[in-house]
Amino acid sequence: MKVLVISVHPDDETLGCGGTILKHKDNGDEIFWLILTKVDKSVGFTDDFIMKRKKEIKTVSQLYGFKKTFELDFITTKLHLADFNNIIDNISQVINYIKPQVVYMNNRSDIHTDHQIAAKAILSCTKSFRYPFIEKILMYECISETEMAPPFPENMFIPNVYSDISSYIDKKIEIMKLYESEIHQPPLPRSGENIKALARFRGASCGVEYAEAFMLVRERF
């Protein structure tokens, strides 16, 4: 089975479905990683940070065992300034190249504008009549982005699919800690403790020790 994991920013994949990616790896699935944005000097990042982020991406890709990693290089925090058709075209090219059966994507109503725009583009790139090889699409949650969205009905993340990651939670947190600038101390949400607490809560919702939660967009049997 071919699985495509889409990150708007590097670390989204680990926060949202890191344990599930490791499970796919152990199951022998072909897993691919698509990163939509990059850090850039034009938005205040230093050469040292940019180089460090490239090394983080390489290391994380190796630890997950991605068969191939794609980077689209849209500038982070500026996705709203990019041509929307260009975003769609670039994502579509990767999807048509891989032809995945399963796609993991960010939640459509996260507080981050980049996430909102990316989700709209991804949903445009996964229509069943144009991409018939896609059998399942799942939206994942990103702690500090998903739960921070305004509590309006249209913004609610309502999980209806759970992945048991009890055997992978510690490895997930180890990988997340590689993103040194993104991991925080409690009580901030992106701490190892709070990432584990969310997994514990999701696990309690489905009767396992630790889990990741998803919203099913579409599934074909």
PDB file of N, CA and C in Angstrom, residues 26-67:
ATOM      1  N   ASP A  26       6.239  -0.260   9.888  1.00  0.00           N
ATOM      2  CA  ASP A  26       6.360  -1.629  10.390  1.00  0.00           C
ATOM      3  C   ASP A  26       5.482  -2.597   9.608  1.00  0.00           C
ATOM      4  N   ASN A  27       4.393  -2.079   9.033  1.00  0.00           N
ATOM      5  CA  ASN A  27       3.497  -2.920   8.238  1.00  0.00           C
ATOM      6  C   ASN A  27       4.027  -3.165   6.830  1.00  0.00           C
ATOM      7  N   GLY A  28       5.134  -2.505   6.493  1.00  0.00           N
ATOM      8  CA  GLY A  28       5.730  -2.707   5.180  1.00  0.00           C
ATOM      9  C   GLY A  28       5.129  -1.858   4.079  1.00  0.00           C
ATOM     10  N   ASP A  29       4.359  -0.839   4.444  1.00  0.00           N
ATOM     11  CA  ASP A  29       3.771   0.043   3.441  1.00  0.00           C
ATOM     12  C   ASP A  29       4.821   0.992   2.864  1.00  0.00           C
ATOM     13  N   GLU A  30       4.591   1.452   1.641  1.00  0.00           N
ATOM     14  CA  GLU A  30       5.436   2.479   1.038  1.00  0.00           C
ATOM     15  C   GLU A  30       4.920   3.829   1.509  1.00  0.00           C
ATOM     16  N   ILE A  31       5.738   4.577   2.224  1.00  0.00           N
ATOM     17  CA  ILE A  31       5.282   5.856   2.769  1.00  0.00           C
ATOM     18  C   ILE A  31       6.081   7.006   2.158  1.00  0.00           C
ATOM     19  N   PHE A  32       5.367   8.065   1.827  1.00  0.00           N
ATOM     20  CA  PHE A  32       5.934   9.232   1.174  1.00  0.00           C
ATOM     21  C   PHE A  32       5.575  10.477   1.984  1.00  0.00           C
ATOM     22  N   TRP A  33       6.424  11.497   1.878  1.00  0.00           N
ATOM     23  CA  TRP A  33       6.245  12.726   2.656  1.00  0.00           C
ATOM     24  C   TRP A  33       6.249  13.921   1.706  1.00  0.00           C
ATOM     25  N   LEU A  34       5.211  14.735   1.802  1.00  0.00           N
ATOM     26  CA  LEU A  34       5.112  15.973   1.023  1.00  0.00           C
ATOM     27  C   LEU A  34       5.077  17.153   1.984  1.00  0.00           C
ATOM     28  N   ILE A  35       6.066  18.042   1.878  1.00  0.00           N
ATOM     29  CA  ILE A  35       6.147  19.253   2.698  1.00  0.00           C
ATOM     30  C   ILE A  35       5.821  20.439   1.808  1.00  0.00           C
ATOM     31  N   LEU A  36       4.860  21.257   2.213  1.00  0.00           N
ATOM     32  CA  LEU A  36       4.400  22.343   1.350  1.00  0.00           C
ATOM     33  C   LEU A  36       5.220  23.621   1.482  1.00  0.00           C
ATOM     34  N   THR A  37       5.733  23.924   2.674  1.00  0.00           N
ATOM     35  CA  THR A  37       6.391  25.219   2.876  1.00  0.00           C
ATOM     36  C   THR A  37       7.821  25.053   3.373  1.00  0.00           C
ATOM     37  N   LYS A  38       8.558  26.158   3.305  1.00  0.00           N
ATOM     38  CA  LYS A  38       9.938  26.185   3.784  1.00  0.00           C
ATOM     39  C   LYS A  38      10.183  27.462   4.572  1.00  0.00           C
ATOM     40  N   VAL A  39      11.172  27.423   5.458  1.00  0.00           N
ATOM     41  CA  VAL A  39      11.626  28.635   6.126  1.00  0.00           C
ATOM     42  C   VAL A  39      12.505  29.402   5.148  1.00  0.00           C
ATOM     43  N   ASP A  40      12.515  30.748   5.277  1.00  0.00           N
ATOM     44  CA  ASP A  40      13.200  31.569   4.291  1.00  0.00           C
ATOM     45  C   ASP A  40      13.703  32.855   4.934  1.00  0.00           C
ATOM     46  N   LYS A  41      14.794  33.375   4.425  1.00  0.00           N
ATOM     47  CA  LYS A  41      15.356  34.618   4.955  1.00  0.00           C
ATOM     48  C   LYS A  41      14.383  35.789   4.814  1.00  0.00           C
ATOM     49  N   SER A  42      13.534  35.734   3.808  1.00  0.00           N
ATOM     50  CA  SER A  42      12.594  36.835   3.563  1.00  0.00           C
ATOM     51  C   SER A  42      11.577  37.012   4.682  1.00  0.00           C
ATOM     52  N   VAL A  43      11.410  35.978   5.509  1.00  0.00           N
ATOM     53  CA  VAL A  43      10.482  36.086   6.641  1.00  0.00           C
ATOM     54  C   VAL A  43      11.229  35.995   7.974  1.00  0.00           C
ATOM     55  N   GLY A  44      12.525  36.303   7.930  1.00  0.00           N
ATOM     56  CA  GLY A  44      13.270  36.482   9.169  1.00  0.00           C
ATOM     57  C   GLY A  44      14.111  35.326   9.658  1.00  0.00           C
ATOM     58  N   PHE A  45      14.206  34.243   8.902  1.00  0.00           N
ATOM     59  CA  PHE A  45      14.999  33.105   9.349  1.00  0.00           C
ATOM     60  C   PHE A  45      16.457  33.271   8.923  1.00  0.00           C
ATOM     61  N   THR A  46      17.368  32.871   9.794  1.00  0.00           N
ATOM     62  CA  THR A  46      18.791  33.006   9.520  1.00  0.00           C
ATOM     63  C   THR A  46      19.296  31.847   8.663  1.00  0.00           C
ATOM     64  N   ASP A  47      20.461  32.046   8.079  1.00  0.00           N
ATOM     65  CA  ASP A  47      21.075  30.967   7.294  1.00  0.00           C
ATOM     66  C   ASP A  47      21.307  29.730   8.157  1.00  0.00           C
ATOM     67  N   ASP A  48      21.735  29.958   9.395  1.00  0.00           N
ATOM     68  CA  ASP A  48      21.989  28.837  10.307  1.00  0.00           C
ATOM     69  C   ASP A  48      20.716  28.048  10.580  1.00  0.00           C
ATOM     70  N   PHE A  49      19.607  28.775  10.817  1.00  0.00           N
ATOM     71  CA  PHE A  49      18.339  28.092  11.098  1.00  0.00           C
ATOM     72  C   PHE A  49      17.871  27.320   9.864  1.00  0.00           C
ATOM     73  N   ILE A  50      18.002  27.932   8.694  1.00  0.00           N
ATOM     74  CA  ILE A  50      17.576  27.279   7.456  1.00  0.00           C
ATOM     75  C   ILE A  50      18.354  25.986   7.237  1.00  0.00           C
ATOM     76  N   MET A  51      19.666  26.045   7.482  1.00  0.00           N
ATOM     77  CA  MET A  51      20.495  24.847   7.329  1.00  0.00           C
ATOM     78  C   MET A  51      20.110  23.783   8.357  1.00  0.00           C
ATOM     79  N   LYS A  52      19.849  24.238   9.583  1.00  0.00           N
ATOM     80  CA  LYS A  52      19.456  23.307  10.640  1.00  0.00           C
ATOM     81  C   LYS A  52      18.137  22.630  10.296  1.00  0.00           C
ATOM     82  N   ARG A  53      17.183  23.389   9.760  1.00  0.00           N
ATOM     83  CA  ARG A  53      15.886  22.812   9.398  1.00  0.00           C
ATOM     84  C   ARG A  53      16.039  21.769   8.299  1.00  0.00           C
ATOM     85  N   LYS A  54      16.919  22.018   7.336  1.00  0.00           N
ATOM     86  CA  LYS A  54      17.149  21.041   6.274  1.00  0.00           C
ATOM     87  C   LYS A  54      17.691  19.733   6.852  1.00  0.00           C
ATOM     88  N   LYS A  55      18.580  19.855   7.828  1.00  0.00           N
ATOM     89  CA  LYS A  55      19.132  18.659   8.476  1.00  0.00           C
ATOM     90  C   LYS A  55      18.058  17.929   9.269  1.00  0.00           C
ATOM     91  N   GLU A  56      17.175  18.686   9.936  1.00  0.00           N
ATOM     92  CA  GLU A  56      16.073  18.073  10.687  1.00  0.00           C
ATOM     93  C   GLU A  56      15.173  17.273   9.756  1.00  0.00           C
ATOM     94  N   ILE A  57      14.839  17.864   8.619  1.00  0.00           N
ATOM     95  CA  ILE A  57      13.966  17.185   7.658  1.00  0.00           C
ATOM     96  C   ILE A  57      14.615  15.887   7.173  1.00  0.00           C
ATOM     97  N   LYS A  58      15.904  15.942   6.874  1.00  0.00           N
ATOM     98  CA  LYS A  58      16.614  14.741   6.401  1.00  0.00           C
ATOM     99  C   LYS A  58      16.614  13.648   7.463  1.00  0.00           C
ATOM    100  N   THR A  59      16.890  14.045   8.707  1.00  0.00           N
ATOM    101  CA  THR A  59      16.936  13.059   9.796  1.00  0.00           C
ATOM    102  C   THR A  59      15.565  12.456  10.059  1.00  0.00           C
ATOM    103  N   VAL A  60      14.547  13.310  10.118  1.00  0.00           N
ATOM    104  CA  VAL A  60      13.188  12.836  10.368  1.00  0.00           C
ATOM    105  C   VAL A  60      12.737  11.898   9.246  1.00  0.00           C
ATOM    106  N   SER A  61      13.032  12.262   8.020  1.00  0.00           N
ATOM    107  CA  SER A  61      12.664  11.428   6.871  1.00  0.00           C
ATOM    108  C   SER A  61      13.297  10.043   6.980  1.00  0.00           C
ATOM    109  N   GLN A  62      14.546   9.995   7.397  1.00  0.00           N
ATOM    110  CA  GLN A  62      15.242   8.713   7.543  1.00  0.00           C
ATOM    111  C   GLN A  62      14.645   7.882   8.674  1.00  0.00           C
ATOM    112  N   LEU A  63      14.317   8.527   9.791  1.00  0.00           N
ATOM    113  CA  LEU A  63      13.771   7.797  10.940  1.00  0.00           C
ATOM    114  C   LEU A  63      12.401   7.192  10.629  1.00  0.00           C
ATOM    115  N   TYR A  64      11.600   7.911   9.854  1.00  0.00           N
ATOM    116  CA  TYR A  64      10.289   7.363   9.483  1.00  0.00           C
ATOM    117  C   TYR A  64      10.394   6.329   8.360  1.00  0.00           C
ATOM    118  N   GLY A  65      11.465   6.392   7.604  1.00  0.00           N
ATOM    119  CA  GLY A  65      11.613   5.458   6.493  1.00  0.00           C
ATOM    120  C   GLY A  65      10.812   5.848   5.275  1.00  0.00           C
ATOM    121  N   PHE A  66      10.651   7.156   5.053  1.00  0.00           N
ATOM    122  CA  PHE A  66       9.935   7.601   3.860  1.00  0.00           C
ATOM    123  C   PHE A  66      10.680   7.165   2.611  1.00  0.00           C
ATOM    124  N   LYS A  67       9.956   6.647   1.649  1.00  0.00           N
ATOM    125  CA  LYS A  67      10.581   6.230   0.393  1.00  0.00           C
ATOM    126  C   LYS A  67      11.092   7.434  -0.373  1.00  0.00           C
TER     127      LYS A  67
END
